[in-house]
Coordinates of C-alpha atoms in Angstrom, one line a residue:
Chain A
X1 CA 9.4 -29.3 -38.7
X2 CA 9.1 -25.6 -37.7
X3 CA 6.2 -24.2 -35.6
X4 CA 4.9 -22.4 -38.6
X5 CA 4.4 -25.4 -40.7
X6 CA 2.4 -27.4 -38.1
X7 CA -1.4 -27.4 -38.5
X8 CA -3.3 -24.5 -37.0
X9 CA -5.5 -26.8 -34.8
X10 CA -2.5 -28.0 -33.0
X11 CA -1.2 -24.6 -32.2
X12 CA -4.5 -23.2 -31.1
X13 CA -5.0 -25.3 -28.0
X14 CA -1.7 -24.7 -26.2
X15 CA -2.0 -21.1 -27.0
X16 CA -5.3 -20.8 -25.4
X17 CA -4.0 -22.7 -22.4
X18 CA -1.0 -20.4 -22.2
X19 CA -3.2 -17.3 -22.2
X20 CA -5.7 -18.7 -19.7
X21 CA -2.8 -19.8 -17.5
X22 CA -1.3 -16.3 -17.4
X23 CA -4.6 -14.7 -16.7
X24 CA -5.4 -17.0 -13.8
X25 CA -1.8 -16.5 -12.4
X26 CA -2.4 -12.7 -12.5
X27 CA -5.5 -12.9 -10.3
X28 CA -3.8 -13.8 -6.9
X29 CA -1.2 -11.1 -7.6
X30 CA -3.9 -8.6 -8.1
X31 CA -5.7 -9.6 -4.9
X32 CA -2.4 -9.5 -2.9
X33 CA -1.5 -6.2 -4.3
X34 CA -4.8 -4.8 -3.4
X35 CA -4.5 -6.2 0.2
X36 CA -1.0 -4.6 0.5
X37 CA -2.3 -1.2 -0.6
X38 CA -5.2 -1.5 1.8
X39 CA -3.0 -2.6 4.7
X40 CA -0.4 0.0 4.0
X41 CA -2.8 2.9 4.5
X42 CA -4.2 1.1 7.6
X43 CA -0.7 1.0 9.0
X44 CA -0.7 4.8 9.4
X45 CA -1.1 5.5 13.1
X46 CA -4.5 7.1 14.0
X47 CA -8.2 6.6 13.3
X48 CA -8.6 5.8 9.6
X49 CA -11.9 7.6 9.5
X50 CA -10.4 10.7 11.0
X51 CA -7.4 10.4 8.5
X52 CA -9.8 10.1 5.6
X53 CA -11.6 13.2 6.6
X54 CA -8.7 15.4 7.5
X55 CA -8.2 17.9 10.3
X56 CA -11.4 19.8 9.8
X57 CA -13.7 16.8 10.4
X58 CA -16.5 17.1 12.9
X59 CA -17.2 14.2 15.4
X60 CA -20.5 13.3 13.7
X61 CA -18.8 13.1 10.3
X62 CA -16.1 10.9 11.7
X63 CA -18.8 8.6 13.1
X64 CA -20.6 8.5 9.7
X65 CA -17.2 7.6 8.1
X66 CA -16.5 4.9 10.5
X67 CA -19.8 3.3 9.6
X68 CA -19.1 3.9 5.8
X69 CA -15.6 2.3 6.1
X70 CA -17.1 -0.5 8.3
X71 CA -14.6 0.1 11.1
X72 CA -16.8 -1.6 13.5
X73 CA -16.5 -4.8 11.5
X74 CA -13.5 -7.2 11.3
X75 CA -10.4 -6.5 9.1
X76 CA -11.3 -9.0 6.3
X77 CA -14.9 -7.5 6.1
X78 CA -13.4 -4.0 5.9
X79 CA -11.2 -5.1 3.1
X80 CA -14.1 -6.6 1.2
X81 CA -16.1 -3.4 1.6
X82 CA -13.2 -1.3 0.3
X83 CA -12.5 -3.7 -2.5
X84 CA -16.3 -3.7 -3.4
X85 CA -16.2 0.1 -3.6
X86 CA -13.1 0.0 -5.8
X87 CA -14.7 -2.5 -8.1
X88 CA -17.6 0.0 -8.6
X89 CA -15.1 2.7 -9.4
X90 CA -15.4 4.4 -6.0
X91 CA -11.8 5.2 -4.9
X92 CA -13.1 7.6 -2.2
X93 CA -12.8 11.5 -2.2
X94 CA -9.8 13.8 -1.7
X95 CA -9.5 15.3 1.8
X96 CA -8.1 18.5 0.3
X97 CA -10.7 19.4 -2.3
X98 CA -13.4 16.6 -2.0
X99 CA -12.7 15.6 -5.7
X100 CA -13.6 12.0 -6.5
X101 CA -10.2 10.1 -6.6
X102 CA -10.7 7.9 -9.6
X103 CA -11.2 10.5 -12.3
X104 CA -8.5 12.7 -10.8
X105 CA -6.0 9.7 -10.9
X106 CA -7.1 8.7 -14.4
X107 CA -6.7 12.3 -15.8
X108 CA -3.2 12.6 -14.3
X109 CA -2.3 9.1 -15.4
X110 CA -3.0 9.9 -19.0
X111 CA -0.4 12.8 -18.8
X112 CA 2.3 10.6 -17.4
X113 CA 1.5 7.7 -19.6
X114 CA 1.9 9.8 -22.8
X115 CA 5.4 10.7 -21.8
X116 CA 6.5 7.3 -20.6
X117 CA 5.1 5.4 -23.5
X118 CA 6.6 7.6 -26.2
X119 CA 10.0 7.6 -24.3
X120 CA 10.2 3.8 -23.9
X121 CA 9.2 3.4 -27.5
X122 CA 11.9 5.7 -28.8
X123 CA 14.5 4.3 -26.4
X124 CA 13.8 0.7 -27.5
X125 CA 14.0 1.7 -31.2
X126 CA 17.5 3.1 -30.7
X127 CA 18.9 0.9 -28.0
X128 CA 17.9 -2.5 -29.1
X129 CA 19.7 -2.4 -32.4
X130 CA 22.7 -0.8 -30.7
X131 CA 22.9 -3.5 -28.1
X132 CA 22.7 -6.3 -30.8
X133 CA 25.5 -4.5 -32.7
X134 CA 27.6 -4.3 -29.6
X135 CA 27.2 -8.0 -29.0
X136 CA 28.0 -8.9 -32.5
X137 CA 31.2 -6.9 -32.3
X138 CA 32.0 -8.1 -28.8
X139 CA 35.2 -6.8 -27.3
X140 CA 35.7 -4.4 -30.3
X141 CA 36.1 -0.6 -30.0
X142 CA 32.4 -0.3 -31.1
X143 CA 31.4 -2.6 -28.3
X144 CA 33.5 -0.8 -25.7
X145 CA 32.1 2.6 -26.7
X146 CA 28.5 1.5 -26.7
X147 CA 28.7 -0.3 -23.4
X148 CA 30.8 2.5 -21.8
X149 CA 28.2 5.0 -23.0
X150 CA 25.3 2.8 -21.8
X151 CA 26.8 2.5 -18.4
X152 CA 27.4 6.3 -18.1
X153 CA 23.8 7.0 -19.3
X154 CA 22.5 4.6 -16.8
X155 CA 24.4 6.3 -14.0
X156 CA 23.1 9.7 -14.7
X157 CA 20.0 10.4 -12.4
X158 CA 17.0 11.5 -14.5
X159 CA 16.3 14.6 -12.5
X160 CA 19.9 15.8 -13.0
X161 CA 19.9 15.1 -16.7
X162 CA 16.4 16.8 -17.0
X163 CA 17.8 19.9 -15.1
X164 CA 20.9 19.9 -17.5
X165 CA 18.8 19.7 -20.6
X166 CA 16.5 22.3 -19.3
X167 CA 19.4 24.6 -18.6
X168 CA 20.9 24.1 -22.0
X169 CA 18.0 23.9 -24.4
X170 CA 15.5 26.0 -22.3
X171 CA 17.6 28.7 -20.7
X172 CA 20.9 29.1 -22.7
X173 CA 19.5 28.4 -26.2
X174 CA 15.9 29.4 -25.5
X175 CA 14.6 26.8 -28.0
X176 CA 12.1 25.1 -25.6
X177 CA 9.7 26.3 -23.0
X178 CA 11.1 26.0 -19.5
X179 CA 8.1 26.1 -17.1
X180 CA 4.6 25.0 -17.4
X181 CA 2.7 22.5 -19.3
X182 CA 0.2 22.5 -22.3
X183 CA -1.9 19.4 -22.9
X184 CA -1.4 18.0 -26.3
X185 CA -5.2 17.7 -26.6
X186 CA -5.6 21.5 -26.3
X187 CA -2.7 22.6 -28.6
X188 CA -0.8 20.0 -30.6
X189 CA 2.3 22.0 -31.5
X190 CA 2.5 23.7 -28.1
X191 CA 1.9 20.4 -26.3
X192 CA 4.6 18.6 -28.3
X193 CA 7.1 21.3 -27.4
X194 CA 6.6 20.7 -23.7
X195 CA 7.0 17.0 -24.2
X196 CA 10.4 17.1 -26.0
X197 CA 12.6 17.6 -23.0
X198 CA 10.9 15.2 -20.5
X199 CA 10.7 12.5 -23.3
X200 CA 14.4 13.2 -24.3
X201 CA 15.5 12.8 -20.6
X202 CA 13.8 9.5 -20.3
X203 CA 15.0 8.2 -23.6
X204 CA 18.6 9.0 -22.8
X205 CA 18.4 7.4 -19.4
X206 CA 16.5 4.2 -20.5
X207 CA 18.8 3.6 -23.5
X208 CA 21.5 2.8 -21.0
X209 CA 19.5 0.1 -19.4
X210 CA 18.2 -1.3 -22.7
X211 CA 21.6 -1.3 -24.7
X212 CA 23.1 -3.5 -21.9
X213 CA 20.2 -5.8 -21.7
X214 CA 19.9 -6.3 -25.5
X215 CA 23.7 -6.9 -25.6
X216 CA 23.7 -9.4 -22.8
X217 CA 20.8 -11.5 -24.2
X218 CA 22.3 -11.4 -27.7
X219 CA 25.7 -12.6 -26.4
X220 CA 24.1 -15.6 -24.8
X221 CA 22.5 -16.6 -28.1
X222 CA 25.4 -15.9 -30.3
X223 CA 27.4 -18.7 -28.5
X224 CA 24.8 -21.4 -29.4
X225 CA 25.4 -24.0 -32.0
X226 CA 22.6 -23.0 -34.3
X227 CA 24.3 -19.7 -34.9
X228 CA 27.5 -21.5 -36.0
X229 CA 25.3 -23.7 -38.1
X230 CA 23.6 -20.7 -39.8
X231 CA 27.1 -19.1 -40.5
X232 CA 28.4 -22.4 -41.7
X233 CA 25.6 -22.8 -44.3
X234 CA 26.8 -19.5 -45.8
X235 CA 24.2 -17.0 -44.6
X236 CA 25.3 -13.3 -44.6
X237 CA 26.2 -11.8 -41.3
X238 CA 23.2 -9.6 -41.2
X239 CA 20.8 -12.5 -41.8
X240 CA 22.5 -14.5 -39.0
X241 CA 22.3 -11.5 -36.7
X242 CA 18.8 -10.2 -37.4
X243 CA 16.9 -13.3 -38.6
X244 CA 18.5 -15.8 -36.3
X245 CA 20.2 -14.3 -33.3
X246 CA 17.9 -11.3 -32.7
X247 CA 14.7 -13.3 -32.9
X248 CA 15.8 -15.5 -30.1
X249 CA 17.6 -12.8 -28.1
X250 CA 14.8 -10.4 -27.9
X251 CA 12.7 -12.1 -25.3
X252 CA 14.5 -10.9 -22.1
X253 CA 14.7 -7.4 -23.6
X254 CA 11.0 -7.4 -24.2
X255 CA 10.4 -8.4 -20.6
X256 CA 12.8 -5.5 -19.5
X257 CA 10.8 -3.0 -21.6
X258 CA 7.7 -4.0 -19.7
X259 CA 9.5 -3.6 -16.4
X260 CA 10.8 -0.2 -17.4
X261 CA 7.3 0.9 -18.4
X262 CA 5.9 0.0 -15.0
X263 CA 9.0 1.3 -13.1
X264 CA 8.8 4.7 -14.9
X265 CA 5.1 5.0 -14.0
X266 CA 6.2 4.6 -10.4
X267 CA 9.3 6.8 -10.6
X268 CA 8.1 9.6 -12.9
X269 CA 7.5 12.0 -10.0
X270 CA 11.1 13.4 -10.3
X271 CA 10.8 14.1 -14.0
X272 CA 7.3 15.8 -13.5
X273 CA 8.8 17.9 -10.7
X274 CA 11.7 19.1 -12.9
X275 CA 9.6 20.0 -15.8
X276 CA 6.4 21.1 -13.8
X277 CA 4.2 18.6 -15.4
X278 CA 0.9 17.8 -13.7
X279 CA 1.2 13.9 -13.9
X280 CA 0.4 11.1 -11.6
X281 CA 3.8 11.1 -9.9
X282 CA 3.5 14.7 -8.9
X283 CA -0.2 14.1 -7.7
X284 CA 1.1 11.3 -5.4
X285 CA 4.0 13.4 -4.0
X286 CA 1.6 16.4 -3.4
X287 CA -0.8 14.1 -1.7
X288 CA 1.9 12.7 0.6
X289 CA 2.8 16.3 1.5
X290 CA -0.9 17.1 2.1
X291 CA -1.5 13.7 3.9
X292 CA -4.5 13.3 1.4
X293 CA -4.7 9.5 2.2
X294 CA -7.6 8.6 -0.2
X295 CA -5.5 10.0 -3.0
X296 CA -2.3 8.3 -2.0
X297 CA -4.2 5.1 -1.7
X298 CA -5.9 5.6 -5.1
X299 CA -2.5 6.5 -6.8
X300 CA -0.8 3.5 -5.2
X301 CA -3.5 1.1 -6.3
X302 CA -3.8 2.5 -9.7
X303 CA -0.1 2.4 -10.5
X304 CA 0.6 -1.0 -9.0
X305 CA -2.4 -2.5 -10.9
X306 CA -1.2 -0.8 -14.1
X307 CA 2.2 -2.4 -13.4
X308 CA 0.7 -5.9 -13.0
X309 CA -1.4 -5.3 -16.2
X310 CA 1.6 -4.0 -18.2
X311 CA 3.6 -7.1 -17.3
X312 CA 0.6 -9.3 -18.0
X313 CA 0.3 -7.9 -21.5
X314 CA 4.0 -8.2 -22.1
X315 CA 3.8 -11.8 -21.0
X316 CA 0.9 -12.5 -23.2
X317 CA 2.7 -11.0 -26.2
X318 CA 5.9 -12.8 -25.5
X319 CA 5.1 -15.8 -27.8
X320 CA 5.1 -13.4 -30.7
X321 CA 8.9 -13.3 -30.3
X322 CA 9.5 -16.7 -28.7
X323 CA 6.8 -19.4 -29.3
X324 CA 8.7 -21.8 -27.1
X325 CA 7.2 -20.4 -24.0
X326 CA 3.7 -21.7 -25.0
X327 CA 4.9 -25.2 -25.1
X328 CA 6.4 -25.1 -21.6
Chain B
X1 CA 44.1 -15.8 -10.4
X2 CA 42.3 -13.3 -12.6
X3 CA 43.6 -9.8 -12.8
X4 CA 41.5 -6.9 -11.8
X5 CA 39.3 -5.8 -14.7
X6 CA 39.1 -2.2 -16.1
X7 CA 35.6 -2.0 -14.7
X8 CA 36.7 -3.0 -11.3
X9 CA 39.5 -0.6 -11.3
X10 CA 37.5 2.5 -12.3
X11 CA 34.6 1.5 -10.2
X12 CA 36.8 0.8 -7.2
X13 CA 38.6 4.1 -7.5
X14 CA 35.3 6.1 -7.7
X15 CA 33.9 4.4 -4.7
X16 CA 37.2 4.7 -2.7
X17 CA 37.1 8.5 -3.5
X18 CA 33.5 8.6 -2.3
X19 CA 34.3 6.8 1.0
X20 CA 37.4 8.8 1.7
X21 CA 35.5 12.1 1.0
X22 CA 32.7 10.9 3.4
X23 CA 35.2 10.0 6.1
X24 CA 37.1 13.3 5.8
X25 CA 33.7 15.1 6.0
X26 CA 33.2 13.4 9.4
X27 CA 36.1 15.4 10.9
X28 CA 36.9 18.3 8.6
X29 CA 35.4 20.5 5.9
X30 CA 36.9 23.6 4.3
X31 CA 34.0 25.7 5.7
X32 CA 31.2 25.3 8.2
X33 CA 28.6 23.7 5.8
X34 CA 25.8 25.5 7.7
X35 CA 27.3 28.9 8.1
X36 CA 25.3 31.6 6.3
X37 CA 27.2 34.5 4.6
X38 CA 25.1 37.2 2.9
X39 CA 28.2 38.8 1.5
X40 CA 29.1 35.7 -0.3
X41 CA 25.7 34.7 -1.8
X42 CA 25.9 32.7 -5.1
X43 CA 29.7 33.3 -5.4
X44 CA 31.3 31.6 -8.4
X45 CA 34.0 28.9 -7.8
X46 CA 37.2 30.7 -6.7
X47 CA 40.3 30.0 -4.8
X48 CA 38.4 30.5 -1.4
X49 CA 35.3 28.6 -2.4
X50 CA 36.5 25.9 -4.7
X51 CA 33.0 24.9 -6.0
X52 CA 31.3 28.3 -5.2
X53 CA 28.6 29.1 -2.8
X54 CA 24.9 28.6 -2.7
X55 CA 21.9 31.0 -2.3
X56 CA 22.7 31.5 1.4
X57 CA 26.4 31.9 0.9
X58 CA 27.2 28.5 2.2
X59 CA 30.3 26.7 0.8
X60 CA 29.1 24.2 -1.8
X61 CA 32.3 21.8 -1.4
X62 CA 31.8 21.5 2.3
X63 CA 28.1 20.8 1.9
X64 CA 28.8 18.1 -0.8
X65 CA 31.2 16.5 1.7
X66 CA 28.5 16.3 4.3
X67 CA 26.1 15.1 1.6
X68 CA 28.5 12.3 0.8
X69 CA 28.4 11.2 4.4
X70 CA 24.6 11.3 4.4
X71 CA 24.4 9.2 1.2
X72 CA 26.9 6.7 2.2
X73 CA 25.2 6.4 5.7
X74 CA 21.7 6.0 4.4
X75 CA 22.9 3.6 1.6
X76 CA 24.7 1.4 4.1
X77 CA 21.8 1.3 6.6
X78 CA 19.3 0.6 3.9
X79 CA 21.4 -2.2 2.3
X80 CA 22.2 -3.6 5.7
X81 CA 18.5 -3.7 6.6
X82 CA 17.4 -5.3 3.3
X83 CA 20.3 -7.8 3.3
X84 CA 19.8 -9.0 6.8
X85 CA 15.9 -9.2 6.6
X86 CA 16.0 -10.6 3.0
X87 CA 18.7 -13.2 3.8
X88 CA 16.9 -14.4 6.9
X89 CA 13.6 -14.6 5.2
X90 CA 15.1 -16.3 2.1
X91 CA 17.0 -18.8 4.3
X92 CA 13.9 -19.8 6.3
X93 CA 11.8 -20.0 3.2
X94 CA 14.1 -22.0 1.1
X95 CA 15.2 -24.3 4.0
X96 CA 11.7 -25.0 5.4
X97 CA 9.9 -25.3 2.1
X98 CA 6.2 -26.5 2.3
X99 CA 3.5 -24.2 3.5
X100 CA 6.0 -21.8 5.4
X101 CA 7.7 -21.2 2.0
X102 CA 4.3 -20.8 0.2
X103 CA 3.0 -18.1 2.6
X104 CA 6.3 -16.3 2.7
X105 CA 6.8 -16.2 -1.0
X106 CA 3.1 -15.2 -1.6
X107 CA 3.7 -12.0 0.5
X108 CA 7.1 -11.6 -1.1
X109 CA 5.7 -11.7 -4.6
X110 CA 2.9 -9.3 -3.7
X111 CA 5.6 -6.8 -2.6
X112 CA 7.7 -7.5 -5.7
X113 CA 4.6 -6.7 -7.9
X114 CA 5.2 -3.0 -7.0
X115 CA 7.7 -0.8 -8.7
X116 CA 10.3 -0.4 -5.9
X117 CA 10.1 3.4 -5.8
X118 CA 6.4 3.3 -5.6
X119 CA 6.4 1.0 -2.6
X120 CA 9.0 3.3 -1.0
X121 CA 6.7 6.3 -1.6
X122 CA 3.7 4.5 0.0
X123 CA 5.8 3.4 3.0
X124 CA 7.2 7.0 3.3
X125 CA 3.5 8.1 3.7
X126 CA 3.3 5.7 6.6
X127 CA 6.6 6.4 8.3
X128 CA 6.9 10.1 7.5
X129 CA 9.4 11.8 5.3
X130 CA 12.7 12.0 7.1
X131 CA 16.1 10.2 7.3
X132 CA 14.9 7.1 9.2
X133 CA 11.6 7.0 7.3
X134 CA 13.7 6.7 4.1
X135 CA 15.9 4.0 5.5
X136 CA 12.9 1.9 6.5
X137 CA 10.9 2.6 3.4
X138 CA 13.7 1.7 1.0
X139 CA 14.9 -1.1 3.2
X140 CA 11.5 -2.8 3.2
X141 CA 11.0 -2.1 -0.5
X142 CA 14.3 -3.9 -1.3
X143 CA 14.0 -6.8 1.1
X144 CA 11.8 -8.9 -1.3
X145 CA 14.4 -9.1 -4.1
X146 CA 17.0 -10.2 -1.6
X147 CA 14.7 -12.8 -0.1
X148 CA 13.9 -14.1 -3.6
X149 CA 17.6 -14.4 -4.6
X150 CA 18.6 -16.1 -1.3
X151 CA 15.7 -18.5 -1.4
X152 CA 16.6 -19.5 -4.9
X153 CA 20.2 -20.2 -3.9
X154 CA 19.2 -22.1 -0.8
X155 CA 16.7 -24.3 -2.7
X156 CA 19.5 -25.6 -5.0
X157 CA 22.1 -25.8 -2.2
X158 CA 20.0 -27.8 0.2
X159 CA 20.0 -30.8 -2.1
X160 CA 23.8 -31.0 -2.4
X161 CA 25.8 -33.7 -0.8
X162 CA 27.7 -31.5 1.7
X163 CA 24.5 -30.3 3.2
X164 CA 23.3 -33.8 3.5
X165 CA 26.6 -34.8 5.0
X166 CA 26.3 -32.1 7.6
X167 CA 22.9 -33.5 8.6
X168 CA 24.1 -37.0 8.7
X169 CA 26.9 -36.0 11.0
X170 CA 24.2 -35.0 13.4
X171 CA 24.5 -31.2 13.0
X172 CA 21.3 -29.2 13.9
X173 CA 19.3 -27.5 11.3
X174 CA 20.2 -24.0 12.4
X175 CA 23.9 -25.0 12.5
X176 CA 23.7 -26.5 8.9
X177 CA 21.8 -23.4 7.6
X178 CA 24.3 -20.9 9.0
X179 CA 27.6 -22.8 8.7
X180 CA 27.1 -24.5 5.4
X181 CA 24.3 -23.0 3.4
X182 CA 24.7 -19.3 4.1
X183 CA 28.4 -19.0 3.2
X184 CA 27.6 -20.5 -0.2
X185 CA 24.9 -17.9 -0.8
X186 CA 27.4 -14.9 -0.3
X187 CA 28.3 -14.5 -3.9
X188 CA 24.7 -13.7 -5.2
X189 CA 24.1 -11.7 -2.0
X190 CA 27.1 -9.6 -2.6
X191 CA 26.3 -9.0 -6.2
X192 CA 22.8 -7.9 -5.3
X193 CA 23.8 -5.8 -2.3
X194 CA 26.2 -3.9 -4.5
X195 CA 23.4 -2.9 -7.0
X196 CA 21.2 -2.2 -4.0
X197 CA 23.7 0.3 -2.7
X198 CA 23.4 2.1 -6.0
X199 CA 19.6 2.0 -6.0
X200 CA 19.5 3.3 -2.4
X201 CA 21.7 6.3 -3.2
X202 CA 19.8 7.1 -6.3
X203 CA 16.3 6.8 -4.5
X204 CA 17.5 8.7 -1.6
X205 CA 18.7 11.6 -3.7
X206 CA 15.5 11.4 -5.8
X207 CA 13.3 11.4 -2.7
X208 CA 15.4 14.3 -1.2
X209 CA 15.0 16.2 -4.5
X210 CA 11.2 15.8 -4.2
X211 CA 11.4 17.1 -0.7
X212 CA 10.5 13.8 0.8
X213 CA 13.9 12.9 2.0
X214 CA 16.3 14.4 4.6
X215 CA 14.8 17.9 5.4
X216 CA 17.0 21.0 4.8
X217 CA 19.1 22.7 6.2
X218 CA 21.0 19.3 6.5
X219 CA 22.7 19.0 3.1
X220 CA 22.1 15.9 0.8
X221 CA 23.1 15.8 -2.9
X222 CA 19.4 15.5 -3.8
X223 CA 18.1 18.4 -1.6
X224 CA 21.0 20.6 -2.7
X225 CA 19.9 20.1 -6.4
X226 CA 16.3 21.0 -5.5
X227 CA 17.3 24.0 -3.5
X228 CA 19.7 25.2 -6.2
X229 CA 17.2 24.7 -9.1
X230 CA 15.7 28.3 -9.0
X231 CA 19.2 29.8 -9.2
X232 CA 20.8 27.6 -11.9
X233 CA 20.7 30.3 -14.5
X234 CA 22.9 32.6 -12.5
X235 CA 24.8 29.9 -10.7
X236 CA 25.3 26.9 -13.0
X237 CA 27.6 25.3 -10.4
X238 CA 24.6 24.7 -8.0
X239 CA 23.0 22.5 -10.7
X240 CA 26.2 21.0 -11.8
X241 CA 28.2 19.6 -8.9
X242 CA 25.7 17.8 -6.7
X243 CA 24.4 16.0 -9.8
X244 CA 27.9 15.2 -10.8
X245 CA 28.5 13.6 -7.4
X246 CA 25.5 11.4 -7.7
X247 CA 26.3 10.4 -11.3
X248 CA 30.0 9.5 -10.5
X249 CA 29.0 7.5 -7.4
X250 CA 26.4 5.5 -9.4
X251 CA 28.9 5.0 -12.2
X252 CA 31.4 3.6 -9.7
X253 CA 28.8 1.3 -8.2
X254 CA 27.6 0.1 -11.6
X255 CA 31.1 -0.6 -12.8
X256 CA 32.0 -2.3 -9.5
X257 CA 28.8 -4.3 -9.8
X258 CA 29.7 -5.4 -13.3
X259 CA 33.2 -6.5 -12.2
X260 CA 31.7 -8.4 -9.2
X261 CA 29.1 -10.1 -11.3
X262 CA 31.7 -11.2 -13.9
X263 CA 33.8 -12.7 -11.2
X264 CA 31.1 -14.2 -8.9
X265 CA 28.2 -15.1 -11.1
X266 CA 28.8 -18.6 -12.4
X267 CA 26.3 -18.1 -15.3
X268 CA 28.5 -15.3 -16.5
X269 CA 31.7 -17.5 -16.5
X270 CA 32.7 -18.5 -19.9
X271 CA 31.0 -15.6 -21.5
X272 CA 34.2 -13.5 -21.4

């Protein structure tokens, strides 16, 4: 009997348990990630209160900050005060311009997320079918060309690829804007033009990773007996490939897509630097230069928690592709 | 005996060229890589300057050779750091099990919950942006993956008969760990360390490109790209060659990694 045919009541309970299980498992990770971010900034040599206020701070300001941060209390208490503030949306204020950190981080995050999400979506749409076809035609010329191309794409650093595309489409052909950034909210067409090159860069790079992943996981499935069985009962190759092999092979690729989303959020600083985009990565790098510790801390916490969250959502959606994980 | 794969051959050749170039760069470069020449600013590739000169008239080829040295050196130290720390942590964790394993793996998983480059950026904020800051930051960021792989291998190995036999023969725990368990973990360690070498070189060049790496005037491929960026329209070679060096190096490592994995990873055997 297939999963689809079993009564709905029987499916509901394990599914609920699966979801609750994943949610509960994410909690310790979130706490540990927060402790790590807190500890990391505390590792910086010097008085945290003075660091938080910058070079221009007066002694009485530092004293007030020491009380606010609870530096007279024990480390665990300090962490709880900080975590309490964060839960109330208080990520502190920038040393450089006294802006509240959370709204700043969120506005920059939206710029980065726009690029990353579109890029990963496009890359998946092209790369996953390509990987499946490469696996299906294993060791043929098609396979060799696809895997070879994927390995080359994977090896080109995004910042160099970005520079080359900028040089070619921006400077030589003059088709696309070279410097600056227009928000898509302000001007749809103008905003899109600024997004083309950064998105294209990421798509080309991530395709390399995804083609190889999709190929490897499809290969593992194609060896299994049920595929031979499906072929033996006379199904067409495309039905075998897409209805039977692909459905089972997509799981690991889906997890990889989640990891790529999170990694890109962490590593997008180079792309934002090449294309002068005011995103989260650039904000973090600029704050490292400016020693703006509250902003560094805010970016670290925000990106790492988004990473945990993205992976959680990917995990929760996994049964859509592979219902077996619910039963385990 | 299996013959060397095409992947292994191309990858090995590329990496050999990198290592030889870095080694030659130790003792000889065509020009002094730091010497400024205002008469030869932004000179196109020619017989004298095979790969042209940069905005200060410095020879690009010589600087790329010194850059290769920096990349290899930072890569080796980073991977060495992560491999030694990760292997020790993984060995202890997998061998001790119980609460020691629980605590170590909780911390390890917390660090793995960060995208690697983000953790490295955060650590760079702590250590300061310079060559040794990068090595520590990347080394610490990569340690958890090594620890997890080694722990997994140890957990399955410690139940095997030959480990039991070593204990029965009266060998100490430490001796058993290093003499019998560690050598059997070398295959996954090698595969991961090879990929890590690639991650390290890519991350180092990305951080240098951002200005958070090795500070100029010392040349690295990353900071050469960043410095050449404003001039790429007049001097394409400044944007071309450093990136090509990074890409070819990564290609070599990826191909070599694939070849090693095919040969060493038991799960991959039988797939080919």
